[in-house]
Coordinates of C-alpha atoms in Angstrom, one line a residue:
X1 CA -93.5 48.3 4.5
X2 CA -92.0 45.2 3.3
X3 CA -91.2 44.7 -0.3
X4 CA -94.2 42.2 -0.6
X5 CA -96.7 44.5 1.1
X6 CA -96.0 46.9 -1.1
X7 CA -96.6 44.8 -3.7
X8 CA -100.0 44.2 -2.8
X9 CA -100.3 47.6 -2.3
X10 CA -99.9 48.7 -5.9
X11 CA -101.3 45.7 -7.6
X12 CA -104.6 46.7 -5.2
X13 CA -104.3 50.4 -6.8
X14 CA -104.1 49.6 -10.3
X15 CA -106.7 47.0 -10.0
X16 CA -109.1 49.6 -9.1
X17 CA -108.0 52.6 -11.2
X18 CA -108.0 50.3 -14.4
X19 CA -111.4 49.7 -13.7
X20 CA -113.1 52.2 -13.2
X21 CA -112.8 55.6 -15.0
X22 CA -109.2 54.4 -16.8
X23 CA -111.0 51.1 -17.8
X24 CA -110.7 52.0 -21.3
X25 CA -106.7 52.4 -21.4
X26 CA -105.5 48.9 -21.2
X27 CA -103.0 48.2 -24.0
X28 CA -103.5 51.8 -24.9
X29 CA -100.0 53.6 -26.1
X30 CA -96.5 52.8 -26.5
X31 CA -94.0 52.0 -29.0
X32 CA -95.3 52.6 -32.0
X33 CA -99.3 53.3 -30.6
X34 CA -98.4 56.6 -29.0
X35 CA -101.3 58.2 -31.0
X36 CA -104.0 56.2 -29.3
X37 CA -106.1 58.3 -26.2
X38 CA -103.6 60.9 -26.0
X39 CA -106.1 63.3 -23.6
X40 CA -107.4 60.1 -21.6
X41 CA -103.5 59.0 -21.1
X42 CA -102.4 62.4 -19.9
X43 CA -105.7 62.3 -17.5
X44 CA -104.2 58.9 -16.7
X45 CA -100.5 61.0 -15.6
X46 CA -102.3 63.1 -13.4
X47 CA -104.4 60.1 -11.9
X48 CA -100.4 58.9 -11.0
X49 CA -99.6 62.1 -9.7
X50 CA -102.6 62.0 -7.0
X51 CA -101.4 58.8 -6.0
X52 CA -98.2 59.6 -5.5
X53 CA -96.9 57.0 -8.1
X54 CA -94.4 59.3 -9.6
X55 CA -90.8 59.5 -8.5
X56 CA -90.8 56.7 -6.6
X57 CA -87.4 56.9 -5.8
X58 CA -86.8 60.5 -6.1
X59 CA -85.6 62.0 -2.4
X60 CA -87.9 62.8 -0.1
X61 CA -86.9 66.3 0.5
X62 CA -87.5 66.7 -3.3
X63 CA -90.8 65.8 -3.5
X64 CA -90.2 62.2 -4.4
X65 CA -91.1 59.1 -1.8
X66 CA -87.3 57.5 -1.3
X67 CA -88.2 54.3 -2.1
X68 CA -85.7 52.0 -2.4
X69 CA -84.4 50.3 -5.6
X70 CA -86.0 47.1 -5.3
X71 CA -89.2 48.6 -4.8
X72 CA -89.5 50.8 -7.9
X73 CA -88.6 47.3 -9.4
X74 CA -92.2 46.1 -8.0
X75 CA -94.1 48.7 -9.1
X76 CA -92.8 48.5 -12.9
X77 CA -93.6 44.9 -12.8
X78 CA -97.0 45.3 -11.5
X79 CA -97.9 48.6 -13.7
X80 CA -96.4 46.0 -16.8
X81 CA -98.7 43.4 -15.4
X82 CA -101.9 45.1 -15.1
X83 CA -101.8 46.2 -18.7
X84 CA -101.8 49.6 -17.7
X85 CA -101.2 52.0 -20.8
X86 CA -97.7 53.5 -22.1
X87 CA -97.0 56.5 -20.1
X88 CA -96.7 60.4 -22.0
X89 CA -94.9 62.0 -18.8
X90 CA -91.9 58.9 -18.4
X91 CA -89.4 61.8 -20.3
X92 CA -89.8 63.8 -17.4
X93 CA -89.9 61.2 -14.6
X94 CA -87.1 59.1 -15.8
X95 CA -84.8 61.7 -17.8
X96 CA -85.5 65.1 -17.4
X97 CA -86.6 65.0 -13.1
X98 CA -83.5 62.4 -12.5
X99 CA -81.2 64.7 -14.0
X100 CA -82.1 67.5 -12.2
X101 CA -81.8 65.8 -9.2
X102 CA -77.9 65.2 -10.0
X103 CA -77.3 68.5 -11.9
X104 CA -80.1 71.4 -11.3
X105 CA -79.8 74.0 -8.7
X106 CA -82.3 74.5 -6.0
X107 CA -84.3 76.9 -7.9
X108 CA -84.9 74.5 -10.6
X109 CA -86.0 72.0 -8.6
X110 CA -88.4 74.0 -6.7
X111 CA -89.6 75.3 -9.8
X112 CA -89.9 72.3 -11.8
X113 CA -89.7 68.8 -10.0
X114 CA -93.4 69.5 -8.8
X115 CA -94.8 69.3 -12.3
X116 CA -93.6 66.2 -12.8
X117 CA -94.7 64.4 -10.3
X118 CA -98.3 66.1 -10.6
X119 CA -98.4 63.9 -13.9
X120 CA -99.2 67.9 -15.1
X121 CA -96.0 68.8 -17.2
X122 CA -95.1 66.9 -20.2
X123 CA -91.5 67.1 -21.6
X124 CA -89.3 66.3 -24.4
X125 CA -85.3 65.6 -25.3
X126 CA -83.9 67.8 -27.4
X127 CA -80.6 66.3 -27.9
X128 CA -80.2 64.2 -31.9
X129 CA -80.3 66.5 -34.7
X130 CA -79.9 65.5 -38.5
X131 CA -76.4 65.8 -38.4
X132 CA -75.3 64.5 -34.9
X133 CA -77.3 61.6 -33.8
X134 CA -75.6 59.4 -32.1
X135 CA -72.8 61.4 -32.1
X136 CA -74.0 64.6 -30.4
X137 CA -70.6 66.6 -29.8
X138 CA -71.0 67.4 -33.6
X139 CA -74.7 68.9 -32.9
X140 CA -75.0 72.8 -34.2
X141 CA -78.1 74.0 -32.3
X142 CA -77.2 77.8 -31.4
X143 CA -78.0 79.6 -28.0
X144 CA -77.0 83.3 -27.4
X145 CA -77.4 84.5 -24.4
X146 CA -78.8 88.2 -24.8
X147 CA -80.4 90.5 -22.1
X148 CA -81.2 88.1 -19.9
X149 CA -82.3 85.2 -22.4
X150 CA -81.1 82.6 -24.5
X151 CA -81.9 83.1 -28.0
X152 CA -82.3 79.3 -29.6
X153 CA -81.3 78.8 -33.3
X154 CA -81.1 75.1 -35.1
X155 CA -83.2 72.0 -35.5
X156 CA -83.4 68.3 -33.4
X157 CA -84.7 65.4 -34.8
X158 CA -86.5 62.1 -33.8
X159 CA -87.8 63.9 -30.6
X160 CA -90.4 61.7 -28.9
X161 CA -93.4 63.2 -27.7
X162 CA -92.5 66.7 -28.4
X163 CA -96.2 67.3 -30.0
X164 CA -97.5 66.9 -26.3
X165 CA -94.5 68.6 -24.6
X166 CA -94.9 71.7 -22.7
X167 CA -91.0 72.1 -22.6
X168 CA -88.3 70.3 -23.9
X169 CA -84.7 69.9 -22.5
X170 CA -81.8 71.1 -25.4
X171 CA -78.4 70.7 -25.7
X172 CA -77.2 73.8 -27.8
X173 CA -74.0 75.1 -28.4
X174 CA -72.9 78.5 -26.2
X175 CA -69.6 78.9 -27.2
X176 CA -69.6 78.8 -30.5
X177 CA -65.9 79.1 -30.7
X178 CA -65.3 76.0 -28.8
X179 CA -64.6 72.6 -30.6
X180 CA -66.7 69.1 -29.7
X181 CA -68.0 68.6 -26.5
X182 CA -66.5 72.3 -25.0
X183 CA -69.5 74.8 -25.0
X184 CA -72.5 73.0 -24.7
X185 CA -75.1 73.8 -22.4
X186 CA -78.5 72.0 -21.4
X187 CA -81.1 74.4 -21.5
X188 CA -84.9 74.6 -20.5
X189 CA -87.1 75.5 -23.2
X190 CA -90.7 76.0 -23.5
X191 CA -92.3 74.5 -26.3
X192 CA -95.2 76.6 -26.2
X193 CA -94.2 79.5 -27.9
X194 CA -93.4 81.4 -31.5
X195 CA -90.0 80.5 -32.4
X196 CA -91.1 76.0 -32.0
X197 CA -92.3 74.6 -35.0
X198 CA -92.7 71.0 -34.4
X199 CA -93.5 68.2 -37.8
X200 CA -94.2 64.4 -36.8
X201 CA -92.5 62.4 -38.5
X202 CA -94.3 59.2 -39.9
X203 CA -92.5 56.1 -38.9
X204 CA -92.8 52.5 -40.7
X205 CA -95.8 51.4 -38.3
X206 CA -97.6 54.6 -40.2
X207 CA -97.6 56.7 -36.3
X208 CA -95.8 59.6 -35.6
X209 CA -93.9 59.7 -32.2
X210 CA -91.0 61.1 -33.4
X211 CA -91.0 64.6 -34.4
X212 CA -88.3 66.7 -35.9
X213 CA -88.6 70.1 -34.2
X214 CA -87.4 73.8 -35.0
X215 CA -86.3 76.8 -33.2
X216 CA -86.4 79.7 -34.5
X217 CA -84.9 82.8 -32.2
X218 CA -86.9 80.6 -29.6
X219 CA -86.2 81.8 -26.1
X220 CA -85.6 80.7 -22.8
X221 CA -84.6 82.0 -19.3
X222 CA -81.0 82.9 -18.5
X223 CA -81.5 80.9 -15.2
X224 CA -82.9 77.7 -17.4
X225 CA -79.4 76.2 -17.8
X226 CA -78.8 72.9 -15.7
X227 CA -75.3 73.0 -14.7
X228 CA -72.9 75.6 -15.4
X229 CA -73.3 77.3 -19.3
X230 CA -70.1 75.0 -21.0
X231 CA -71.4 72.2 -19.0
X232 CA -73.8 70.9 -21.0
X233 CA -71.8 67.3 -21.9
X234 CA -71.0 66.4 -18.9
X235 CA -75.0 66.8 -18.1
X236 CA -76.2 65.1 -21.4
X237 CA -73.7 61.9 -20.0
X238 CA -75.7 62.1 -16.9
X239 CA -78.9 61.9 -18.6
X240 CA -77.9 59.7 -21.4
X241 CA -76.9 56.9 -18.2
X242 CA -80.4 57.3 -16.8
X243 CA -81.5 56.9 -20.3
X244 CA -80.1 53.6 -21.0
X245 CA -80.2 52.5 -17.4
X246 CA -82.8 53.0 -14.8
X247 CA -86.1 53.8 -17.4
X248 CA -85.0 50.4 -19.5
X249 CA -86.6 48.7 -16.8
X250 CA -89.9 49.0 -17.4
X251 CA -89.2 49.1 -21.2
X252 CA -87.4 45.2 -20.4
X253 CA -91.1 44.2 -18.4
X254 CA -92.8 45.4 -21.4
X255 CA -90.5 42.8 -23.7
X256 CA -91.8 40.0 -21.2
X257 CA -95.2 40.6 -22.2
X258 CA -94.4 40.9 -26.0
X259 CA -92.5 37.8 -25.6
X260 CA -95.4 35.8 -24.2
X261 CA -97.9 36.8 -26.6
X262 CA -95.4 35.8 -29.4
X263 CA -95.3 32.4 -27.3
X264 CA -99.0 32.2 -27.1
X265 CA -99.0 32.9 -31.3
X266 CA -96.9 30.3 -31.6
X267 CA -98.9 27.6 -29.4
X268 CA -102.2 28.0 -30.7
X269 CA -100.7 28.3 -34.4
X270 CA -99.1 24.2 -33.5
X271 CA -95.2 25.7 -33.8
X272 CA -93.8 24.9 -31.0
X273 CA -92.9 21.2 -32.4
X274 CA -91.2 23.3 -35.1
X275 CA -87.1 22.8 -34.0
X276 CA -86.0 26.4 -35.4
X277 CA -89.1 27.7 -34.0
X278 CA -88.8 26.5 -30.3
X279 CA -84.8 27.0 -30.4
X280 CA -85.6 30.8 -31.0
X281 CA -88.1 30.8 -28.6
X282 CA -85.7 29.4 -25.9
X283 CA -83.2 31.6 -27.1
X284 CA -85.8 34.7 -26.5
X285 CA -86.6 33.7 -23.4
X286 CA -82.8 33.2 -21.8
X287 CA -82.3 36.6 -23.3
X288 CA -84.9 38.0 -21.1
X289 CA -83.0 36.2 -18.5
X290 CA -79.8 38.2 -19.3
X291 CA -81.2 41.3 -19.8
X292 CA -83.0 41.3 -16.4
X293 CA -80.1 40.4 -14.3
X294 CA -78.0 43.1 -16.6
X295 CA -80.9 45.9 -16.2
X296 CA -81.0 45.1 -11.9
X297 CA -77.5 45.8 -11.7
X298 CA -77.3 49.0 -13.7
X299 CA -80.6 50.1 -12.3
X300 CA -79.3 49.7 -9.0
X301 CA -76.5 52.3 -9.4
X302 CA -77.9 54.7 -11.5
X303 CA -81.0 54.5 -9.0
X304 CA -78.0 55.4 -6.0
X305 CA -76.6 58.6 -8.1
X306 CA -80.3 59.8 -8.5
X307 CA -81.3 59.4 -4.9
X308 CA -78.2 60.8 -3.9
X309 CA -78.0 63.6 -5.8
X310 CA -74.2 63.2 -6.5
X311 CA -73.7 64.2 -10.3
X312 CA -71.9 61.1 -11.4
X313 CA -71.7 60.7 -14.6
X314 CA -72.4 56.9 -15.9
X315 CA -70.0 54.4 -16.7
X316 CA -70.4 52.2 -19.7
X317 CA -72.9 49.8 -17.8
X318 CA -75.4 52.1 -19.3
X319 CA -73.8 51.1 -22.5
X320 CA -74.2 47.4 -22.4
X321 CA -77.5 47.1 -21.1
X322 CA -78.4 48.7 -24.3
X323 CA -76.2 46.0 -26.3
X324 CA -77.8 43.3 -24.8
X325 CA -81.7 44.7 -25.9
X326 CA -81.7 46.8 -28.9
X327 CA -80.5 43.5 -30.9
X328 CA -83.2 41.1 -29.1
X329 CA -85.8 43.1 -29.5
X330 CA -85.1 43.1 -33.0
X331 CA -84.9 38.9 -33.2
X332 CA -87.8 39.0 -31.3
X333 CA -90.3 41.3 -34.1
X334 CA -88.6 38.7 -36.5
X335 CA -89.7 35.9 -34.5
X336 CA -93.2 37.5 -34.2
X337 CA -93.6 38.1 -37.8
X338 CA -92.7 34.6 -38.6
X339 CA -94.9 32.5 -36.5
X340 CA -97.4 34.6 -37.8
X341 CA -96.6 33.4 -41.4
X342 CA -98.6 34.8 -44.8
X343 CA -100.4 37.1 -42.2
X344 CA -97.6 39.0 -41.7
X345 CA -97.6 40.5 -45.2
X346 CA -101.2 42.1 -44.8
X347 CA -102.5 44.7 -43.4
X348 CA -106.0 46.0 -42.4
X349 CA -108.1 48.6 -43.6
X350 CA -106.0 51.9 -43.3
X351 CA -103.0 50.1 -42.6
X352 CA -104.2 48.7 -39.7
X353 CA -101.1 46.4 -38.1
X354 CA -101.4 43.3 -35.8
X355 CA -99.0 43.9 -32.2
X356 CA -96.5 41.4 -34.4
X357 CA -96.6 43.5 -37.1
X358 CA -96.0 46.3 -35.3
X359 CA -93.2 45.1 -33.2
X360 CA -91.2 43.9 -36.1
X361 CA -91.2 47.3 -37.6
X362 CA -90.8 49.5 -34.8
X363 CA -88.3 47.7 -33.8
X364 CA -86.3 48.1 -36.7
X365 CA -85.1 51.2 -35.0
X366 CA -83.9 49.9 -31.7
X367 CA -80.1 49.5 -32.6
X368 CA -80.1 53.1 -33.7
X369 CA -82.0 55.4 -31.4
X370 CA -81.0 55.9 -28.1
X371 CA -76.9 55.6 -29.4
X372 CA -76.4 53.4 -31.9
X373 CA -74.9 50.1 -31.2
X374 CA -71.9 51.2 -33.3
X375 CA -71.5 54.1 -31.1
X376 CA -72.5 52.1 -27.7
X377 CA -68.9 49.9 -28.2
X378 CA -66.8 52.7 -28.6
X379 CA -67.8 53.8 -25.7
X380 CA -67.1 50.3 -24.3
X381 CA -64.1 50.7 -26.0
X382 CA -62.9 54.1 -25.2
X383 CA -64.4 54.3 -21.7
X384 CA -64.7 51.5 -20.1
X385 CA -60.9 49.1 -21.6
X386 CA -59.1 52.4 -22.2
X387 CA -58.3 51.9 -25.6
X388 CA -57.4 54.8 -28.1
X389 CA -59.9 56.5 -30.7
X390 CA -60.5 54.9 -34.0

């Protein structure tokens, strides 16, 4: 099928499932609205699943379709362009099911994959905790292995999704005599049990998609370790790449359509003969530029090590790509809030926020989750020019 058939083929699929029964999700969920139609959105991952619009490029042998790069590229432009809502289950398509694919053995996939791409098993990350963010060597989550489990001890933070989760991927600490990055593990924990206490956290936009989450003697299977148990860094870099990598992609089509609507704000409100106005939005719009050509080449190789299977950790690519948004998406909620002018200081009835509103304050967060910006050049730094530890 060429690329442009495809096209056609998607844009055709969406067309039809938006409106009918899903008619009702356009817009819905997101950054910020991940609250809104929570049971109709995970209806809506299963409705993917049946159409076999999960895993695009996963392997074939694993369940996934093989598609290649340039084609999963379509697809996120055309879901972004429909309108179609946020997606609950992208933590286990793009970071948990891609890591597998480069780390887990073929138990786990067998056992696991197929949920994913079913659109019927929800996951979370368990990696930042209150005292290692950003820099997760430091973290202090506990796991003991002990007749044939892993006994879970310690507390994450600013866990996304986790109150829909049916498991949650940790990094813990299994040798506790080890120092830094020696003796973590990534392990494969249900969330559904005693032992998982899980508090939302309520964020400026007055949502809660970040959680902090607890684990108390919480168990998991001795097999549930991805990688070797020790291992766990050198899996958390794998995932981490993916993280700031392939899923940006859609994330960067989703900026496109904030950006336009800022544009549209600012045409109907007469700014755009406004000099410091239309220099920002040129500004904006070149950034999209750069991101777009910054995000194919990254996606391009992270999309090889998941199709392949290799286990190659990133390189800083991953790195840079978040550089180049996290401080553009920022410039662009300030943008939003001030073409909106006075507006911008009200809210509605039970806080109710405008989509400017709302991107200006989630997106107050964007330099810090995800690796810090600080963090992101030392790895430039360290990584990628060779130069020695601060």
């Amino acid at each position: 099928m060429t690329d442009e058939e495809f096209r056609a083929s998607v844009r055709a699929w969406l067309t039809t499932e938006l409106s009918g029964e899903f008619a009702g999700l356009a817009g819905k969920g997101g950054p910020g609205r991940e609250h809104e139609l929570v049971a109709e959105r995970l209806a809506w991952e299963r409705r993917l699943g049946e159409g076999g619009w999960i895993g695009l490029g996963w392997p074939v042998a694993d369940g996934g379709r093989g598609l290649p790069w340039r084609q999963q590229v379509i697809f996120h432009e055309e879901y972004a362009r429909s309108g179609a809502p946020g997606r609950i289950g992208h933590v286990g398509e793009q970071l948990l099911g891609p890591t597998l694919l480069m780390f887990g053995t073929a138990l786990q996939k067998a056992r696991f994959l197929p949920g994913i791409l079913a659109g019927t098993s929800m996951w979370c990350q368990g990696y930042s905790e209150p005292d290692a963010g950003s820099d997760l060597a430091s973290l202090r989550t506990r796991a003991v292995l002990d007749d044939g489990e892993w006994r879970i001890t310690g507390q994450k933070v600013w866990t996304s999704l986790a109150q829909f989760a049916d498991w949650c991927f940790v990094l813990a600490r299994t040798d506790l005599l080890a120092e830094r990055h020696r003796g973590l593990s990534c392990l494969l924990v249900p969330m559904r049990q005693e032992g998982v206490t899980i508090r939302p956290i309520v964020q400026l936009t007055g949502t809660s998609e970040f959680n902090e989450v607890f684990f108390d003697d919480a168990r998991a299977c001795a097999g549930d370790v991805v990688g070797s148990p020790g291992d766990g860094w050198r899996v958390a870099l794998g995932t981490l790449g993916i993280e700031r990598g392939v899923s940006t992609f859609g994330q960067q089509l989703g900026f496109q359509r904030q950006f336009e609507d800022v544009l549209a704000v600012a045409r109907t409100r007469g700014l755009l003969a406004d000099p410091d106005i239309a220099a920002r939005i040129t500004d904006a719009w070149i950034g999209l530029q750069v991101m777009r050509f910054t995000a194919e080449a990254s996606f391009g190789q992270a999309a090889a090590s998941v199709a392949g299977g290799a286990g190659v950790a990133p390189g800083v690519e991953a790195s840079i790509v978040k550089l180049v948004w996290a401080p553009w998406h920022q410039r662009l909620g300030e943008l939003a809030v001030d073409v909106m002018g006075a507006d911008a200081t009200t809210a509605g009835p039970d806080y109710e926020l405008s989509d400017e509103q709302r991107l200006f304050l989630f997106s107050r967060a964007d330099t810090i989750y995800g690796g810090s910006n600080e963090v992101q050049r030392n790895v430039i730094a360290e990584r990628g020019l060779g130069l020695p530890r601060g």
